[in-house]
Short mmCIF file of C-alpha atoms in Angstrom, two decimals:
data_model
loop_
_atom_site.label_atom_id
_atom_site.label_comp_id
_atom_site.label_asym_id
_atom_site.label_seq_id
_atom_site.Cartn_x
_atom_site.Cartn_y
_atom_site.Cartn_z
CA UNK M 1 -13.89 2.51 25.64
CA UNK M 2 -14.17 2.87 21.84
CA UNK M 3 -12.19 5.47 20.34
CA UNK M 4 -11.62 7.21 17.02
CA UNK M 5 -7.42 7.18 16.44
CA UNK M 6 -7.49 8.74 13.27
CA UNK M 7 -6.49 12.47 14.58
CA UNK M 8 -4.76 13.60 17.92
CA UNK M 9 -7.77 15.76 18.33
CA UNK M 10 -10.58 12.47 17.87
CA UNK M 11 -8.38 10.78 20.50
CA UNK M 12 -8.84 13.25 23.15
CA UNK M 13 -12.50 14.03 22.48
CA UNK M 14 -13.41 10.44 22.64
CA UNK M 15 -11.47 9.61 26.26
CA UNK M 16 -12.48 12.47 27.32
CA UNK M 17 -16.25 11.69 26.98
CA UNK M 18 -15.91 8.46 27.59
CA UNK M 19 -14.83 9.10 31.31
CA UNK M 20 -17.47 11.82 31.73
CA UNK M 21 -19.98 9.51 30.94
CA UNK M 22 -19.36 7.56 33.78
CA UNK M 23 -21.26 10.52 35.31
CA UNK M 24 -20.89 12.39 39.08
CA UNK M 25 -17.13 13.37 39.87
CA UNK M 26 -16.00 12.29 36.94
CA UNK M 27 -18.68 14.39 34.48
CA UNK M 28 -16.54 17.75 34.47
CA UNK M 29 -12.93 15.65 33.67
CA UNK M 30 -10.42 17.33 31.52
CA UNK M 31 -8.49 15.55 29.09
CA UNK M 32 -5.62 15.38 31.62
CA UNK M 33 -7.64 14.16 34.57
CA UNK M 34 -9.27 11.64 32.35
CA UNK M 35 -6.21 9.89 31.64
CA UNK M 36 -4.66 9.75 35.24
CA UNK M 37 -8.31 8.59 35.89
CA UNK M 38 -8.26 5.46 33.40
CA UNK M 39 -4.35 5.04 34.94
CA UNK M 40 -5.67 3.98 38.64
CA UNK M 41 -6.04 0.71 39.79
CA UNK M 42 -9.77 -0.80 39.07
CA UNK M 43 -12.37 -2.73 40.92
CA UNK M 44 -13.57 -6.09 39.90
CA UNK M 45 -12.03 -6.24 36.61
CA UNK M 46 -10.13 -4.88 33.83
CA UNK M 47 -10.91 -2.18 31.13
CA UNK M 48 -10.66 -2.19 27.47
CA UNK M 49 -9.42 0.41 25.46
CA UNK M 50 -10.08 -0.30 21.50
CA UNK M 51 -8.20 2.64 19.64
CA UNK M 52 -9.52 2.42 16.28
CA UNK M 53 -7.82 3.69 12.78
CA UNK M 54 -4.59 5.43 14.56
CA UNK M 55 -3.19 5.93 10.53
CA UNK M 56 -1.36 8.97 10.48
CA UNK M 57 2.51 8.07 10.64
CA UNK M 58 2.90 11.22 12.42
CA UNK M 59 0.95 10.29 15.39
CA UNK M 60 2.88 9.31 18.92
CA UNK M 61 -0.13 6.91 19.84
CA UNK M 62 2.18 5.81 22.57
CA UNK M 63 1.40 9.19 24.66
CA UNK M 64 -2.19 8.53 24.81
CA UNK M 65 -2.42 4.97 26.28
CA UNK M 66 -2.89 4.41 30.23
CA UNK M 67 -0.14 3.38 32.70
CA UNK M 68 -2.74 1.10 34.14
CA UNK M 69 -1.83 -2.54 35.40
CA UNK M 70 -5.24 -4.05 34.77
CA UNK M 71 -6.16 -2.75 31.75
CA UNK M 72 -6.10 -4.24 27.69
CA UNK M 73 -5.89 -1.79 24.49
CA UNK M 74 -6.25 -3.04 20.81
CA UNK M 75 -5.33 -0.74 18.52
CA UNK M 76 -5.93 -0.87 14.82
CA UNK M 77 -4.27 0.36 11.81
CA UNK M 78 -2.84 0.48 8.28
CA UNK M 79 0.80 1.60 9.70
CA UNK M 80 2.46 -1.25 10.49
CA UNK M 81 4.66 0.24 12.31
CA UNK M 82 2.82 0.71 15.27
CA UNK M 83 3.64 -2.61 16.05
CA UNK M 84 6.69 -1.66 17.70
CA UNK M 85 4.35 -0.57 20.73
CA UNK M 86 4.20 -4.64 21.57
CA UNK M 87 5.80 -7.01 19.11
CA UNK M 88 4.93 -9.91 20.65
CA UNK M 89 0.95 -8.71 20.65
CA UNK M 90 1.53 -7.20 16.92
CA UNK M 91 -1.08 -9.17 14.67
CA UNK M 92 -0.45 -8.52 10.67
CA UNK M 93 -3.80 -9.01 8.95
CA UNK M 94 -3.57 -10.22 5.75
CA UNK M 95 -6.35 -10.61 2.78
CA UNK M 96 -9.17 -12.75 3.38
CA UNK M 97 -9.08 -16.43 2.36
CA UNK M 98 -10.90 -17.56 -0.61
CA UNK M 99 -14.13 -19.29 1.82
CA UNK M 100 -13.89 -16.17 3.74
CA UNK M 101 -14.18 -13.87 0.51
CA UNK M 102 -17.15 -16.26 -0.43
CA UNK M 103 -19.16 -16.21 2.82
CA UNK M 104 -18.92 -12.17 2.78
CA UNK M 105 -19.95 -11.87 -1.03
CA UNK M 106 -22.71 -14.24 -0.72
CA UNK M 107 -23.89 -12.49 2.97
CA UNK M 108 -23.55 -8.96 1.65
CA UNK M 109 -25.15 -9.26 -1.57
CA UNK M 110 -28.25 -10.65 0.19
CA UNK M 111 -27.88 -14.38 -0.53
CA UNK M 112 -27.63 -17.16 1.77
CA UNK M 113 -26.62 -20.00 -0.32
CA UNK M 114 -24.87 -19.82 -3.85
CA UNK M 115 -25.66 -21.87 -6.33
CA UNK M 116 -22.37 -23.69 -7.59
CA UNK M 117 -22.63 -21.49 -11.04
CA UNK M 118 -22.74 -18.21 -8.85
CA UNK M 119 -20.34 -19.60 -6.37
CA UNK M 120 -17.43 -19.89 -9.23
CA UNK M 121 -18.82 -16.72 -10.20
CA UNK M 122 -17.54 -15.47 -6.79
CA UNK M 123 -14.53 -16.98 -6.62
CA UNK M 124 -13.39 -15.19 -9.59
CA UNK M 125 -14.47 -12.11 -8.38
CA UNK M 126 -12.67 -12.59 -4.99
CA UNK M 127 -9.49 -13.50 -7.14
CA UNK M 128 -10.10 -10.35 -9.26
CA UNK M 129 -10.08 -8.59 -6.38
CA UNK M 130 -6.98 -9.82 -4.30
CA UNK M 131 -9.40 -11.27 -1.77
CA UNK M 132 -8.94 -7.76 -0.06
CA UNK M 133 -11.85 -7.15 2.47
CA UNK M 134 -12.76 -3.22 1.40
CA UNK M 135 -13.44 -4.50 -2.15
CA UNK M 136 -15.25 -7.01 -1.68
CA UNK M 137 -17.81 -5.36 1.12
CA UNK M 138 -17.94 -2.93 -2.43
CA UNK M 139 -18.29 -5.63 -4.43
CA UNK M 140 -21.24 -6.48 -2.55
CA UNK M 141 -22.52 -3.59 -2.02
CA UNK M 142 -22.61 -3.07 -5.30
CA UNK M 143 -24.25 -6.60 -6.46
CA UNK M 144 -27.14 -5.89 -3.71
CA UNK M 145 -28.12 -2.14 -5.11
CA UNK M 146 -27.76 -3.13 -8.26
CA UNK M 147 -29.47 -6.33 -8.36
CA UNK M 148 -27.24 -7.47 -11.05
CA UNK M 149 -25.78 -11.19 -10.43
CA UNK M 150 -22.08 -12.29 -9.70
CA UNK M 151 -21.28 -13.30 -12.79
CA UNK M 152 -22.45 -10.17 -14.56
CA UNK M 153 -20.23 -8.36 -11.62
CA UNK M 154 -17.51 -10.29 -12.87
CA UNK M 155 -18.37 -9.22 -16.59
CA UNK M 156 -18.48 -5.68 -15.87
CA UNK M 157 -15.04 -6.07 -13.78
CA UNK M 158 -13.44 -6.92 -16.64
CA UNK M 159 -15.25 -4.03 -19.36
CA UNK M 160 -15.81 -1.26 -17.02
CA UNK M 161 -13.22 -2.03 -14.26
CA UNK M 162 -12.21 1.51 -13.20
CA UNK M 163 -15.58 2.77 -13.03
CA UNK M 164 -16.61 -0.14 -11.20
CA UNK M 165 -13.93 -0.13 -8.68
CA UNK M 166 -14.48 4.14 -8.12
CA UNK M 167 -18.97 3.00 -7.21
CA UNK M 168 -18.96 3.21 -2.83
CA UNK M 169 -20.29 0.89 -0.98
CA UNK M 170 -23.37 2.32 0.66
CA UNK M 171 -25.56 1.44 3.54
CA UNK M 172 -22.28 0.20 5.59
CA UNK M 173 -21.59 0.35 9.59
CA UNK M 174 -19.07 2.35 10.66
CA UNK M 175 -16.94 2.02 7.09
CA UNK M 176 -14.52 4.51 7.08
CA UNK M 177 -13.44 4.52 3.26
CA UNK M 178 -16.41 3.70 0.64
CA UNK M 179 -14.09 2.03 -1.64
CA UNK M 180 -10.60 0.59 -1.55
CA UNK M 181 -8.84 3.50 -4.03
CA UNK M 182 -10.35 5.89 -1.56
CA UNK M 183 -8.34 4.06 1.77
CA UNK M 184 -5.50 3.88 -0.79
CA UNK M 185 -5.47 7.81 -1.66
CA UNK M 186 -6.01 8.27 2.35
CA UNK M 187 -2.91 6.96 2.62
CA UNK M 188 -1.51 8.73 -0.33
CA UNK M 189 -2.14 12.30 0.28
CA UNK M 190 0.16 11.54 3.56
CA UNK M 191 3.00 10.16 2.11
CA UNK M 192 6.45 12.02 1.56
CA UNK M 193 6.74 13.13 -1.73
CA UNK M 194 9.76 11.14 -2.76
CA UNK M 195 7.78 8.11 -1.78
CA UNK M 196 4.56 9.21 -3.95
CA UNK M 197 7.02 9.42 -6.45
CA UNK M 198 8.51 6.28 -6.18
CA UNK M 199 5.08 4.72 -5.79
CA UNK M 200 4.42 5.73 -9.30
CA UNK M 201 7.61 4.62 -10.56
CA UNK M 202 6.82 0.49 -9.09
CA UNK M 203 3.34 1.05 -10.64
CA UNK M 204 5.48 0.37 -14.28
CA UNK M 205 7.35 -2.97 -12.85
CA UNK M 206 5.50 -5.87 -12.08
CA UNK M 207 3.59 -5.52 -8.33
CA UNK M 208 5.70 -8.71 -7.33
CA UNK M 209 9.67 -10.04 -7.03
CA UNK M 210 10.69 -6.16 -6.95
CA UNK M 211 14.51 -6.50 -5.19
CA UNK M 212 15.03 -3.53 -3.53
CA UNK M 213 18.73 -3.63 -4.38
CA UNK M 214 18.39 -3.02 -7.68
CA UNK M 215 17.80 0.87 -6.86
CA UNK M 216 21.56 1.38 -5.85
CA UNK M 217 23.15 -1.10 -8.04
CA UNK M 218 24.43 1.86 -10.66
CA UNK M 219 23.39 5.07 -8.67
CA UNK M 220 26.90 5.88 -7.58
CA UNK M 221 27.14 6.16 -11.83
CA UNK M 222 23.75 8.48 -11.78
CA UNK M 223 22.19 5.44 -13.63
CA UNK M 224 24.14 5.84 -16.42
CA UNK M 225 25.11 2.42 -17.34
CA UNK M 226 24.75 1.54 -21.25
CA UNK M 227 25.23 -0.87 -23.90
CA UNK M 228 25.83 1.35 -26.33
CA UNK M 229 24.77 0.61 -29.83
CA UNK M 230 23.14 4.05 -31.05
CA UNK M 231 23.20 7.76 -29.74
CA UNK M 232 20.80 8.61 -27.19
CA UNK M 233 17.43 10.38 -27.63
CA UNK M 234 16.24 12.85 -24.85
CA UNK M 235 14.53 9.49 -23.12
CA UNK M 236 17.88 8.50 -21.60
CA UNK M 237 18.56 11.57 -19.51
CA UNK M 238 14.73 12.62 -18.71
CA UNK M 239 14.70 8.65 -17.23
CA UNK M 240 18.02 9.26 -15.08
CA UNK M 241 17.08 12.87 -13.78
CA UNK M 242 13.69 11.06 -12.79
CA UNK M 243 15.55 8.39 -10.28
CA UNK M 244 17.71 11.57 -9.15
CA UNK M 245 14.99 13.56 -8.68
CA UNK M 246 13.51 10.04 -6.10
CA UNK M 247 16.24 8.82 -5.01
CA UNK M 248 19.37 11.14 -4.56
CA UNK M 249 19.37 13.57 -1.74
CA UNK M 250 20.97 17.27 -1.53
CA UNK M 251 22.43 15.67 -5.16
CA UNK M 252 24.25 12.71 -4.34
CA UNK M 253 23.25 9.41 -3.71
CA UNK M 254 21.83 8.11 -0.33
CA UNK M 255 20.79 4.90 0.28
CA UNK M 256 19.42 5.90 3.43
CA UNK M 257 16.74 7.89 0.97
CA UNK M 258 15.96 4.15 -0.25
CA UNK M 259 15.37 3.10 3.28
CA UNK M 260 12.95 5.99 4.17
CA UNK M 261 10.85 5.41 1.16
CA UNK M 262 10.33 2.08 1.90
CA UNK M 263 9.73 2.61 5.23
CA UNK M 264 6.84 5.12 4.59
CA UNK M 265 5.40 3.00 1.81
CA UNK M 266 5.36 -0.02 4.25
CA UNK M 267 3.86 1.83 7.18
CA UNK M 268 0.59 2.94 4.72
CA UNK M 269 0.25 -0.89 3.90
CA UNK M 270 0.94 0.36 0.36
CA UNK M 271 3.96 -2.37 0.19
CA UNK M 272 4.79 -5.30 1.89
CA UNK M 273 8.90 -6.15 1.84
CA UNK M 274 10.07 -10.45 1.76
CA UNK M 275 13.55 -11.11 2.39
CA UNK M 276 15.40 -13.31 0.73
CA UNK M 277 19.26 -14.76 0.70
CA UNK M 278 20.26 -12.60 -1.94
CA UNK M 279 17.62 -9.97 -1.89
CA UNK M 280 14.73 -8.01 -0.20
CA UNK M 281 11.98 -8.23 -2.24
CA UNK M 282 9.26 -5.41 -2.57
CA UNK M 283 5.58 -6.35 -3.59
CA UNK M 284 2.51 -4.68 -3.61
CA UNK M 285 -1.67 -5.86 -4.04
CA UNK M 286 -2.95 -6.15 -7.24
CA UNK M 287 -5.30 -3.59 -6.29
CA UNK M 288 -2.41 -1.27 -4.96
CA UNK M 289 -0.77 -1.88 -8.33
CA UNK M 290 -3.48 -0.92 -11.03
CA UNK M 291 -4.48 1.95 -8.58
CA UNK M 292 -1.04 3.48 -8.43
CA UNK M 293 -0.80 3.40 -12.45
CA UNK M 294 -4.00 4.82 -12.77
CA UNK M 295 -2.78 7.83 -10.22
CA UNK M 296 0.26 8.82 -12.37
CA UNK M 297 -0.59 12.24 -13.96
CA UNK M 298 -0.96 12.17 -17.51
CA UNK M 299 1.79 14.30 -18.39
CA UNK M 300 4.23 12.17 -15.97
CA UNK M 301 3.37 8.94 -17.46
CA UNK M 302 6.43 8.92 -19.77
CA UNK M 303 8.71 10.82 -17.28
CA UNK M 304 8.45 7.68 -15.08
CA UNK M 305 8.39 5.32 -17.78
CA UNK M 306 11.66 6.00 -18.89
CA UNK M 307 12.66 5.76 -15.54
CA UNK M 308 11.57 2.60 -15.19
CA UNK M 309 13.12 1.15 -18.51
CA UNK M 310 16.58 3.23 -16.76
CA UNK M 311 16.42 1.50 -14.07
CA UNK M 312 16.03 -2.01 -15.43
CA UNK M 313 18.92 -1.31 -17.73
CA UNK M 314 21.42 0.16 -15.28
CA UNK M 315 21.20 -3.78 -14.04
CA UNK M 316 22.13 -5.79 -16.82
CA UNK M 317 25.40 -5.80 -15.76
CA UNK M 318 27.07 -9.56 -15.38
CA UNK M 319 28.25 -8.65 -11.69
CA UNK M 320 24.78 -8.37 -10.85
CA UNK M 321 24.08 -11.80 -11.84
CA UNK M 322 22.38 -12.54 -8.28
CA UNK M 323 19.51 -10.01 -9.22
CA UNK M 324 18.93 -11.75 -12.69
CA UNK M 325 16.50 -14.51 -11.30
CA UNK M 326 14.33 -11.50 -9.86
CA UNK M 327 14.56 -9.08 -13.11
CA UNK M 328 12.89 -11.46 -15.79
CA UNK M 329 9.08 -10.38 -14.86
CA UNK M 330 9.85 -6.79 -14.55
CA UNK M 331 10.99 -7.06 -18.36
CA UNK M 332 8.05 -8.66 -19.38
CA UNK M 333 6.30 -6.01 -17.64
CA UNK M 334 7.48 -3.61 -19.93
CA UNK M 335 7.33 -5.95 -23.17
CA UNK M 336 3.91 -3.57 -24.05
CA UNK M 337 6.22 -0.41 -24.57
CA UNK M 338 8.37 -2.29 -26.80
CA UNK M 339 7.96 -0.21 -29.29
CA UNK M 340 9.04 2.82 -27.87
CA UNK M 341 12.26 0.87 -25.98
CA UNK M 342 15.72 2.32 -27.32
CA UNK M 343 17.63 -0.14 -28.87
CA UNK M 344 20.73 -0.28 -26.26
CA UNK M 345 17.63 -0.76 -23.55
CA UNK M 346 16.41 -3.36 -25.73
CA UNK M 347 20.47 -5.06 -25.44
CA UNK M 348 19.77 -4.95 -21.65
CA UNK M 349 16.43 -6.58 -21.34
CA UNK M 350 17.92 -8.99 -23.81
CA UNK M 351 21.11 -9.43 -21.36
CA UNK M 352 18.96 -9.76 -18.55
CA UNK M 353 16.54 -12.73 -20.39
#
């Protein structure tokens, strides 16, 4: 049985007809009866029940599978925490390899062979793209309809990336989302808001080497830490009311508010979390990256970047010397704002260097 997991309502509709298409007694089931149905014992082998896109976080998947003893289900999903149903059975998928990224450009944009010119056309593409399987079916979708070749796919990655990246693949079997920023803003519109916020908030720090420590490491302080060389402009306390605003709860800091943001982000596939001896370290895709920058509302975009420049200077503090090692790319990240940097932030990125 094949089933559509992405709404309690899909789930029931499908098992439902699914048993009633067995036909006779079983043609008039309800819901109920189908399910102590697919529970008894079977004859002569085992079923298979292949619960497709179960996404929503808010979804107890759990109450819809059989108590049957000969009997398989594979369920699939972006919310990796699911996997709790059967940790031992939980596969994490990652992105393709680069001869798998390869073979499925060269297949879907209508080619059998590449020539080795077009096939180190591809492999920059598939690097351009993360080697993540939803943009590259795009990707070549978009080479076939077009006609155009890899390498001018490659060209226009790199001069008309965003409109490139928004074009749906077409003509597709059973795709749900058309493009990856459309799975990505699936998963979006469904997150808490304290974690959309903080989502937009990573999008100014590097998408790698992120510890997740360095959130609390002044927030007892309200992120207040300076090296204090001239008076503050209004940037200072517009960056620290922006981590309140994320990370405080009922106005005082929680770090149990930290926890539940990472959860949520990590159970959309939006982040994955590494630990470390000294740190857990948060990173996201590439294409998770430039698509949460590109989601920050105009008129936020220097709300969150002073946050971000806050939060980098609340930890250039010489007791958090452990963090240092993971804090050099995030200042380089925001190198481009220089400019517009305070010069007591500029004493902490300079600390932290």
């Amino acid at each position: 049985f094949f089933i559509d997991g992405s709404s309690k309502e899909s789930i029931k509709r499908d098992l439902t007809e699914h048993v009633r298409a067995l036909g006779g007694a079983h043609s008039q089931k309800s819901f109920e009866e189908s399910m102590k149905f697919l529970s008894l014992p079977t004859e002569g082998g085992e079923r298979l029940l292949v619960i497709d896109n179960v996404d929503d976080p808010n979804l107890n998947i759990s109450s819809f599978l059989p108590r049957w003893k000969r009997g398989a289900v594979i369920i699939t999903s972006r919310n990796g925490s699911h996997g709790q149903l059967s940790p031992i059975s939980h596969l994490q998928l990652d992105v393709m390899s680069v001869d798998e990224s390869i073979e499925l450009l060269a297949r879907g944009s209508g080619s059998s062979q590449l020539s080795v010119q077009h096939h180190e056309a591809a492999v920059k593409v598939a690097g351009e793209l993360g080697y993540l399987p939803i943009a590259l079916v795009q990707a070549a979708s978009y080479i076939f309809r077009t006609g155009c070749s890899i390498d001018t796919y490659i060209s226009l990655l790199r001069t008309s990336r965003q409109r490139v990246l928004s074009d749906p693949a077409t003509s597709q079997i059973d795709m749900r989302y058309t493009t990856a920023f459309a799975a990505f803003d699936a998963s979006y519109s469904i997150l808490p808001s304290k974690a959309q916020l903080a989502l937009h908030l990573l999008s100014f720090f590097h998408r790698q080497k992120f510890p997740i420590e360095c959130i609390g490491f002044d927030a007892n302080t309200g992120f207040s830490y300076d090296i204090n060389y001239l008076n503050r402009g209004d940037e200072y306390e517009h960056g620290r009311q922006c981590l309140k605003d994320i990370f405080y709860s009922d106005g005082k800091w929680d770090p149990a508010e930290v926890e539940s943001i990472v959860s949520s982000l990590r159970s959309h596939s939006l982040v994955t979390v590494m630990p470390t001896e000294t740190a857990r370290i948060l990173q996201m895709h590439s294409l998770v990256h430039e698509w949460a920058r590109l989601r920050v509302p105009s008129l936020e975009v220097s709300r969150f970047q002073d946050a971000a420049i806050r939060l980098l200077s609340c930890n250039a503090q010489d007791k958090n010397y452990a963090l240092m090692q993971y804090l050099q790319v995030h200042v380089q990240a925001l190198l481009p704002l220089l400019e517009e940097v305070h010069a007591n932030d500029m004493a902490c990125f300079s600390s932290i260097l």
